Short mmCIF file of C-alpha atoms in Angstrom, two decimals:
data_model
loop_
_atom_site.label_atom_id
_atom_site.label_comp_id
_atom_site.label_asym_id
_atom_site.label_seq_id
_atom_site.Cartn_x
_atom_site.Cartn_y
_atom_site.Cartn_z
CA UNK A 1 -34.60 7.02 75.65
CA UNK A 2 -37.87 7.10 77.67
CA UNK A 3 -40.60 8.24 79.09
CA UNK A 4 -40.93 10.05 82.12
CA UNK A 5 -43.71 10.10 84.58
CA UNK A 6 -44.34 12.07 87.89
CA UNK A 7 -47.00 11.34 90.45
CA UNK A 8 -48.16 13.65 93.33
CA UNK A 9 -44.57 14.21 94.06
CA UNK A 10 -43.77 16.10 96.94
CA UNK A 11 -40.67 17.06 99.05
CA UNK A 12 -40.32 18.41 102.74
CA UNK A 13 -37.18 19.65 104.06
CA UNK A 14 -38.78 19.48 108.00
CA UNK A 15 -41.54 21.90 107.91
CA UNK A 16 -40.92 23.62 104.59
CA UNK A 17 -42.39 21.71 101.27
CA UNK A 18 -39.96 22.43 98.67
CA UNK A 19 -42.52 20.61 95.89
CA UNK A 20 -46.05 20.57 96.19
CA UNK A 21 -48.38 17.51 94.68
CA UNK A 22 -46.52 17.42 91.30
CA UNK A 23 -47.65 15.83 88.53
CA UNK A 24 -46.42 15.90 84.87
CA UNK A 25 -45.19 13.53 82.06
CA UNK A 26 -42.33 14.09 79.51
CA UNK A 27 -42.61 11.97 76.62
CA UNK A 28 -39.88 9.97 74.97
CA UNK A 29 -37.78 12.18 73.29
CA UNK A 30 -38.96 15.37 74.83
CA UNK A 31 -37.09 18.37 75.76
CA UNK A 32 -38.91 19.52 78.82
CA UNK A 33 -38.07 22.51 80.38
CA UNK A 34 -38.79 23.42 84.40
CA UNK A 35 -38.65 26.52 84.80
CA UNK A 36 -39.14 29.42 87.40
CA UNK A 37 -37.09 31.90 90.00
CA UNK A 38 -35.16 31.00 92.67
CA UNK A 39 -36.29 28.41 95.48
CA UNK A 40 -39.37 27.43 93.58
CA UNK A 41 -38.38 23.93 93.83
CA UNK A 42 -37.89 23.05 90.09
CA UNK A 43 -34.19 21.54 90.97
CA UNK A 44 -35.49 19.95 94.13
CA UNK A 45 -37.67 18.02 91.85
CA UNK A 46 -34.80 17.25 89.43
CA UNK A 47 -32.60 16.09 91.82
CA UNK A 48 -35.42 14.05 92.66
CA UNK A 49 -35.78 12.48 88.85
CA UNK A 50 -32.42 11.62 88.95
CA UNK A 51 -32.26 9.58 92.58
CA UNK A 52 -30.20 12.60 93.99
CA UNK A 53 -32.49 13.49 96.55
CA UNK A 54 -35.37 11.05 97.94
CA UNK A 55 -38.89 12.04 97.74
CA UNK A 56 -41.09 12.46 101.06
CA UNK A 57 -44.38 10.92 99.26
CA UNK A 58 -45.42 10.35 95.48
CA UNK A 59 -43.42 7.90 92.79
CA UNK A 60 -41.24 8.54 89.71
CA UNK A 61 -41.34 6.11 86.69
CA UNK A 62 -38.66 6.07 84.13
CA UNK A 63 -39.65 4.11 80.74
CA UNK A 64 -42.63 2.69 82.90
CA UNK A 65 -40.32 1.22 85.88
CA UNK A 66 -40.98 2.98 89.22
CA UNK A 67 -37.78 4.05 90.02
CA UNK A 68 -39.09 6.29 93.19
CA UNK A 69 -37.00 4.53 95.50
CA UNK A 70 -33.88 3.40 93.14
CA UNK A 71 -30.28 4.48 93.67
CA UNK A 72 -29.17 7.25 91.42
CA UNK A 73 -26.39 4.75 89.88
CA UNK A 74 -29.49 2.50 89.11
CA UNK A 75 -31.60 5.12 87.37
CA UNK A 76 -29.75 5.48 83.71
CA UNK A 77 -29.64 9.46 83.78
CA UNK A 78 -26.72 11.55 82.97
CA UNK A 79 -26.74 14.57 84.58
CA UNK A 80 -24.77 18.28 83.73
CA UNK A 81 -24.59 20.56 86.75
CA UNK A 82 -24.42 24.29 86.49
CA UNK A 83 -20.87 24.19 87.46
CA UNK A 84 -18.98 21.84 84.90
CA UNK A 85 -17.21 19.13 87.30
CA UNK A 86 -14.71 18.40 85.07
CA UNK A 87 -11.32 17.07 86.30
CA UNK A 88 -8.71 19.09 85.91
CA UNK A 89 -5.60 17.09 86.10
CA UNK A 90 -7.25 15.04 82.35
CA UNK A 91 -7.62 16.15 79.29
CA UNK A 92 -10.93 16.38 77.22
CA UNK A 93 -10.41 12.76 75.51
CA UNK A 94 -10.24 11.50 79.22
CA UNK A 95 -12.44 13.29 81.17
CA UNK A 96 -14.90 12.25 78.36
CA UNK A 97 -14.26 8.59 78.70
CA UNK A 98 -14.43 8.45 82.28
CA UNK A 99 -17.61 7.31 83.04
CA UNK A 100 -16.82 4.42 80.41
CA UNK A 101 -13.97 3.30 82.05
CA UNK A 102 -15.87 2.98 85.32
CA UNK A 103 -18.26 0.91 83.60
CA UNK A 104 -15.30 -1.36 82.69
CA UNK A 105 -15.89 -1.18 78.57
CA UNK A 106 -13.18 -1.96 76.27
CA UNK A 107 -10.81 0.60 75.64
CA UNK A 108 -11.12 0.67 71.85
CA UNK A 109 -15.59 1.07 72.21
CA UNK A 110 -14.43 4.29 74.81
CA UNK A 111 -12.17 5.76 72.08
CA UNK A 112 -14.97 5.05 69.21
CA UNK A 113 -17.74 6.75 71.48
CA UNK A 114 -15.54 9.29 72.87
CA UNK A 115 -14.54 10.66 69.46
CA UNK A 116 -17.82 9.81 67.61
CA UNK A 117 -19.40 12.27 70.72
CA UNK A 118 -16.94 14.89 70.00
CA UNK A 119 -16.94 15.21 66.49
CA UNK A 120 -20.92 15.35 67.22
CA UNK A 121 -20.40 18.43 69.90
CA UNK A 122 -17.67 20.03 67.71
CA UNK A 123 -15.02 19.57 70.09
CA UNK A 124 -12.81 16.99 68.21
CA UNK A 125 -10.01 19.18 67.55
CA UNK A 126 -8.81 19.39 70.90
CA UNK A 127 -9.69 16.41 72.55
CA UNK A 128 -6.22 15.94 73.76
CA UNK A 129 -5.94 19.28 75.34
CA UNK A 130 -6.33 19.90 79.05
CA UNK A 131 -9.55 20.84 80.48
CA UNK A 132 -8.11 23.96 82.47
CA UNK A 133 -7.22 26.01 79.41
CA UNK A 134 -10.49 25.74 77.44
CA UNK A 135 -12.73 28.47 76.51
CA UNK A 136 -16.22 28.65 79.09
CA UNK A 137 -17.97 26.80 76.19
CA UNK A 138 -15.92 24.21 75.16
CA UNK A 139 -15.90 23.48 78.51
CA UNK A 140 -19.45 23.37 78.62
CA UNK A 141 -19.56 20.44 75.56
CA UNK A 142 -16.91 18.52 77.23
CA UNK A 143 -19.34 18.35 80.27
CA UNK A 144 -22.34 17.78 77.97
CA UNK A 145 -20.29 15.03 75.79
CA UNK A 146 -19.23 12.78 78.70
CA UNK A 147 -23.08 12.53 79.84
CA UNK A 148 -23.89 12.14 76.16
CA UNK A 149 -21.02 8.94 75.92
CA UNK A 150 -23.24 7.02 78.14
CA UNK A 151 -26.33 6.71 75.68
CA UNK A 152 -28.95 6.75 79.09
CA UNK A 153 -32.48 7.05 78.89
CA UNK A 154 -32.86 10.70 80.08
CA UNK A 155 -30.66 13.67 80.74
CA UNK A 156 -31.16 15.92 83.42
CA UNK A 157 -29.54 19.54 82.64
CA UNK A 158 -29.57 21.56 86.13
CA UNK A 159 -29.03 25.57 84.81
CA UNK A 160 -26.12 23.94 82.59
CA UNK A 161 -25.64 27.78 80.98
CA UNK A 162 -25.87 29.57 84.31
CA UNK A 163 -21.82 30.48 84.40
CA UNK A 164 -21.58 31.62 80.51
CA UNK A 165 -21.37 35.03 79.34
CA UNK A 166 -24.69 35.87 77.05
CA UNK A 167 -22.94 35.53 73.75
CA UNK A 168 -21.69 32.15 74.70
CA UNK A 169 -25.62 31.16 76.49
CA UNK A 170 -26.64 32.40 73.12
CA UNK A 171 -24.83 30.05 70.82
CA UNK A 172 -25.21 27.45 73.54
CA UNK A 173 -28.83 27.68 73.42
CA UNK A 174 -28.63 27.05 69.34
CA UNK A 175 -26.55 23.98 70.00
CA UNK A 176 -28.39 22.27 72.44
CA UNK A 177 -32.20 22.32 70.81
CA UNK A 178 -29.51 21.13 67.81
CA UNK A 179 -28.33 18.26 69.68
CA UNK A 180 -31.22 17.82 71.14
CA UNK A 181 -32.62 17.11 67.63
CA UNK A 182 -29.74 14.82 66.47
CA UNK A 183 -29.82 12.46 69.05
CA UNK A 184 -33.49 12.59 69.98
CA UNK A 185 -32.83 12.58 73.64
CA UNK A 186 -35.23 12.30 76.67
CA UNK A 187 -33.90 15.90 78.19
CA UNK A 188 -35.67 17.51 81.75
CA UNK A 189 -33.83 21.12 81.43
CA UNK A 190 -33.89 23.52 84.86
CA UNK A 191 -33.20 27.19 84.25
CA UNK A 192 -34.96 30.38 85.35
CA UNK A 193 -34.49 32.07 82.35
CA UNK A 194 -37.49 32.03 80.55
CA UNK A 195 -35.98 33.44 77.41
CA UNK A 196 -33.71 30.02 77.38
CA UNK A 197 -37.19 27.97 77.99
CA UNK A 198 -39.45 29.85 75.36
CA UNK A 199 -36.11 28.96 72.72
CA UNK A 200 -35.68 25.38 73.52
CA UNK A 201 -38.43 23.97 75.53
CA UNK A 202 -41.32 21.59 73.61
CA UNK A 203 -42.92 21.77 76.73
CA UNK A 204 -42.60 23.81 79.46
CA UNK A 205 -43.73 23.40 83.36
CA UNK A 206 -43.64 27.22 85.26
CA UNK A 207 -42.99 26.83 89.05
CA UNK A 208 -43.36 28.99 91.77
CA UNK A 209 -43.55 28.24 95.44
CA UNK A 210 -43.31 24.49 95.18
CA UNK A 211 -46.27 24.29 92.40
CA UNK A 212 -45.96 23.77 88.94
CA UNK A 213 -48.33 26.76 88.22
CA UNK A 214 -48.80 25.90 84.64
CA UNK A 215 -48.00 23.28 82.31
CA UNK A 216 -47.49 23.05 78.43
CA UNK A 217 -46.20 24.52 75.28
CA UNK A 218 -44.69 28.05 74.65
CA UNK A 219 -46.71 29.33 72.77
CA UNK A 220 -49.62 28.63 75.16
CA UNK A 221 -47.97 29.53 78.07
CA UNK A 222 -47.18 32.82 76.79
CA UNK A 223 -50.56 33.52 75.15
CA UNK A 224 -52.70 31.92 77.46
CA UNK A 225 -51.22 32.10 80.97
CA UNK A 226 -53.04 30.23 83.27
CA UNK A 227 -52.61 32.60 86.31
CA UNK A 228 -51.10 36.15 87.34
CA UNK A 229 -47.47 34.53 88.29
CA UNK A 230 -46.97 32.94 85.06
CA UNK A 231 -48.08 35.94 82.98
CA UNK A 232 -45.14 38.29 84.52
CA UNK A 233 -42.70 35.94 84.26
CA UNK A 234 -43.29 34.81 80.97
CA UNK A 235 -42.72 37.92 78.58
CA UNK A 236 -39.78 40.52 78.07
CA UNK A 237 -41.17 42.66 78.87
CA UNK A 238 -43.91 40.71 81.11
CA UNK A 239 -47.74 41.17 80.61
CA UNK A 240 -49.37 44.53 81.48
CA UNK A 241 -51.91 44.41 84.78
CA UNK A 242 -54.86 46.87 85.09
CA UNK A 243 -57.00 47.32 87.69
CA UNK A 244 -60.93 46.42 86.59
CA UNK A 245 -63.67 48.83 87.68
CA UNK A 246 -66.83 47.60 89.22
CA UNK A 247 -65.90 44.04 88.61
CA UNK A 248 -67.70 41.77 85.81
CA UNK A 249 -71.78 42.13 85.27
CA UNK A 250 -73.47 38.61 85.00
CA UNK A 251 -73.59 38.05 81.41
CA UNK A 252 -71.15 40.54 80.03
CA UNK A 253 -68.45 40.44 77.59
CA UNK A 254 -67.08 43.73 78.81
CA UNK A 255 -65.04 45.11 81.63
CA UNK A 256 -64.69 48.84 83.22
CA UNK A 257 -61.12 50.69 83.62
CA UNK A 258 -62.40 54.28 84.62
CA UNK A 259 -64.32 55.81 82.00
CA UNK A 260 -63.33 53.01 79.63
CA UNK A 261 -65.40 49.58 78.04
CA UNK A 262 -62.94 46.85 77.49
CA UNK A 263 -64.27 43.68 75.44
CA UNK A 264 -62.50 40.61 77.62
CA UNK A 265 -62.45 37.08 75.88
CA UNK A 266 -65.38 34.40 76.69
CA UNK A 267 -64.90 33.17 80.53
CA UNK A 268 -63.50 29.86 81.46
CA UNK A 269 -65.61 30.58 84.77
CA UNK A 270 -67.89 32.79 86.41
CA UNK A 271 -65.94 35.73 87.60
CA UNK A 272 -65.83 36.70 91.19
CA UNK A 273 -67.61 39.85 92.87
CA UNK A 274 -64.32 41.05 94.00
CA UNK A 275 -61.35 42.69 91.97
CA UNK A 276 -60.65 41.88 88.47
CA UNK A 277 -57.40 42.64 86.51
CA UNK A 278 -56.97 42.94 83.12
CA UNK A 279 -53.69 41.52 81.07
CA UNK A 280 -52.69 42.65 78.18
CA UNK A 281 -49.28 42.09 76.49
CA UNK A 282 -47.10 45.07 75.43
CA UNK A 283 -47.46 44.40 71.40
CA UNK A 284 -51.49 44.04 71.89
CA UNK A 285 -51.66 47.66 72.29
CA UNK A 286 -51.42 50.32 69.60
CA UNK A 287 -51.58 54.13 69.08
CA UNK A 288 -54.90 55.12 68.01
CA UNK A 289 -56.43 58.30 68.36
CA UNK A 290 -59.96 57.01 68.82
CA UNK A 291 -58.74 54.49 71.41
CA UNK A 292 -60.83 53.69 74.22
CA UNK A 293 -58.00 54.36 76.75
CA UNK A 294 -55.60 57.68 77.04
CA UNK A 295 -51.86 57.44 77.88
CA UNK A 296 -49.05 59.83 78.87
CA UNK A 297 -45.34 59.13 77.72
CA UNK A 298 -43.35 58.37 80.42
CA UNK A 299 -40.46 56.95 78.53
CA UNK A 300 -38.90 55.37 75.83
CA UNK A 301 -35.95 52.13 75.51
CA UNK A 302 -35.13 51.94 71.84
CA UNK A 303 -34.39 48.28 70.92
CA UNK A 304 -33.33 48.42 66.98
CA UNK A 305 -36.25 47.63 65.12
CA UNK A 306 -38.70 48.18 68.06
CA UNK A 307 -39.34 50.47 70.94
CA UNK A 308 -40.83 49.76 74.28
CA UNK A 309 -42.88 53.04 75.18
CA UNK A 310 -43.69 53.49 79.29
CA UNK A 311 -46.95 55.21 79.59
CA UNK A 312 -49.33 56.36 82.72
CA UNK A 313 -52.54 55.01 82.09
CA UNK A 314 -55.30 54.77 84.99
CA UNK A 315 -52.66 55.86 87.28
CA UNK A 316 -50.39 52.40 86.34
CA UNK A 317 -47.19 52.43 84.12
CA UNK A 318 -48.12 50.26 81.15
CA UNK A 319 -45.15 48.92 78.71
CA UNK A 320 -46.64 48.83 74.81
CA UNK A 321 -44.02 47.97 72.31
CA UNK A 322 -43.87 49.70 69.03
CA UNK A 323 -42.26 50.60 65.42
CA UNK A 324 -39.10 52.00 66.61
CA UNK A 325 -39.63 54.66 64.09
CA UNK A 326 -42.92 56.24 66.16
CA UNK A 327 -42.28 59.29 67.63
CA UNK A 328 -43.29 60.33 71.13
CA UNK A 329 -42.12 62.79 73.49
CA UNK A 330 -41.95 62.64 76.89
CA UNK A 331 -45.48 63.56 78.83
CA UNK A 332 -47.41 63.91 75.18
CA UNK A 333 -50.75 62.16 75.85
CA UNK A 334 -51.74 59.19 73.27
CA UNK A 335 -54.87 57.53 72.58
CA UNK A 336 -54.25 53.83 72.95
CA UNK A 337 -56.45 50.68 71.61
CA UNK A 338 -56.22 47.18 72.83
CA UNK A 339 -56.44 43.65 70.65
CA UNK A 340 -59.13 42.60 72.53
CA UNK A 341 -58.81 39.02 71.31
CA UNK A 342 -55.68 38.50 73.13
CA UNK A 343 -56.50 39.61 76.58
CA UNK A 344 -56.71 38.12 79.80
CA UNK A 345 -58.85 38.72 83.25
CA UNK A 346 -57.65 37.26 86.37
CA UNK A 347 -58.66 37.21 89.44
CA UNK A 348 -56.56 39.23 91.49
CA UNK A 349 -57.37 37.42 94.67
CA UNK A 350 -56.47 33.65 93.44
CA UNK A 351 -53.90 35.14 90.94
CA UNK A 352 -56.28 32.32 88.32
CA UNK A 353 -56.81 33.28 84.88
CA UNK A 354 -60.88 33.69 83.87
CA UNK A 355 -60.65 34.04 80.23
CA UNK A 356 -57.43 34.42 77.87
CA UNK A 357 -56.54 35.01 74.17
CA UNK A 358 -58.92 33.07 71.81
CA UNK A 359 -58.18 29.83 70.01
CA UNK A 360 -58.25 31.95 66.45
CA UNK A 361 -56.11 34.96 68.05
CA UNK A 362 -53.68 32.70 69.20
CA UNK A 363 -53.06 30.25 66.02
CA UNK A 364 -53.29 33.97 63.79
CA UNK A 365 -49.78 35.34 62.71
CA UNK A 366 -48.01 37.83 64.99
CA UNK A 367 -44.47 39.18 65.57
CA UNK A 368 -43.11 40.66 68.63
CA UNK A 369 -43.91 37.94 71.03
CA UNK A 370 -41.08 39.24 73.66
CA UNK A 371 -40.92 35.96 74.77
#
């Protein structure tokens, strides 16, 4: 496996740039996840990893070799597509072998790899059944196994659980970080479903637009998002935005919503004059009487062990999740408190982040992360 570097990469499709100036690295071994809605360009940029597509300016090295400019057949990257490709008129031993026998190997190595790959995947029990019959899943693994035959430096996974039903993604997503493990693979993962990234990813690169908006682990994405975009998409549900009063006073460590004074965490940078907005995630706030802030029930969605509660507060609906044995009714007014470590304060203009949770609120124990 190897490393993989990305310079100032950037795409145009005539006048519309697909990818923006991106620059990341996955190290050897990594599973690194691109992630981000629809059109943001994250499988533009895979397709360019993997030679499919050509980039209009910036390089690509694979295990230090610029490979910008290289043939997709020259690149050593497997690739599974959303859609499975598999051949329907060969079984599962065959269709994995395939790419083997293209590569002219000796039939006895094929049938060693082949059934050392499916015995790995779970799938050795019906290697000699036709593709056409099999389960969404199995399918899946057969389409993951012949990529994982070829031993190549990097896989490139393009929404590879897109066409599964969520108890199949589920188990899918288990068995992938799990094989992921096992074989220690180089993996660059597209999917716009951040609750598959926040499972699997070790890092994580959130696009949007053509810009990779934000780059790193999970756990700091989530906790310290690094603009307004990433903070609603990251999060089930997705951060809470209020609307700051009177902006930020030089030298203060508090901000105004209405009546209320909201400690914010220290500032990465002077905050504008113009509008402020405050994040805070659902689980940072809490019923308390003596709260700062005052909230009316607007609803409820009971989620077994939790609840997330809807309330009007400052004339916004904001989403706090609690015990699912509190009791509200609809329209009751609540005092509400905030875990003022683990705000944020953006900048509503830019969309940039100005201050986020603090290094000791975000290494402290917590539960409920929705992400």
């Amino acid at each position: 496996m190897a490393e993989i570097r990305v310079e100032a990469l950037k795409k145009n499709f005539g006048e519309f740039t697909a990818v923006k100036d991106s620059n990341f690295t996955v190290a050897d071994g990594e599973f690194f996840v691109m992630l981000g809605p629809s059109g943001c360009g994250k499988t533009t940029t895979l397709r360019m990893i993997a030679g499919l597509e050509l980039p209009t300016s910036g390089r690509i090295f694979l295990g230090g070799e610029d490979v910008t400019f290289n043939r997709a057949s020259h690149r050593d990257i497997a690739f599974v597509f959303q859609l499975f490709a598999l051949y329907p008129h060969m079984n599962v031993r065959k269709n994995m072998g395939f790419p083997l026998v293209c590569q002219g190997m000796p039939r006895a190595e094929i049938r060693q790899r082949v059934e050392e790959t499916a015995r790995l995947l779970r799938i050795d029990h019906i290697l000699d059944k036709p593709v056409s019959g099999l389960a969404g899943g199995d399918r899946q693994r057969v389409a993951l196994g012949r990529a994982i035959v070829r031993r190549p430096m990097a896989f490139m996974m393009d929404e590879p659980l897109g066409t599964l039903d969520s108890e199949f993604r589920d188990l899918m997503v288990r068995e992938l970080r799990e094989l992921h493990n096992s074989i220690g693979a180089t993996t660059v993962y597209v999917t716009h479903d951040q609750l598959e990234a926040m499972a699997m990813a070790d890092k994580i690169a959130v696009m949007n637009h053509g810009v990779i908006e934000q780059f790193g682990h999970p756990q700091e994405i989530y906790d310290r998002p690094a603009t307004m975009f990433v903070a609603d998409f990251i999060g089930s549900p997705p951060m809470n935005f209020l609307t700051v009063a009177g902006g930020l006073a030089p030298g203060a460590r508090d901000v105004g919503l209405k009546e209320a004074r909201i400690e914010v965490p220290e500032l990465r940078e002077a905050a504008p004059a113009e509008t402020l907005m405050l994040g805070l995630r659902p689980e940072h706030i809490r019923l308390d009487d003596a709260g700062p802030l005052r909230g009316e029930v607007f609803g409820t969605e009971y989620l077994g062990t939790t609840q997330i509660v809807t309330l009007n507060v400052d004339d916004t609906q904001v989403k706090a999740r609690l015990a699912a044995d509190v009791r509200l009714r609809e329209g009751e007014t609540v005092g509400l408190s905030l875990d003022t470590a683990r705000l944020s304060l953006f900048d509503a203009a830019s969309g940039r982040a100005l201050a986020s949770a603090r290094d000791d609120a975000v290494h402290a124990p917590r539960t409920g992360t929705g992400g």
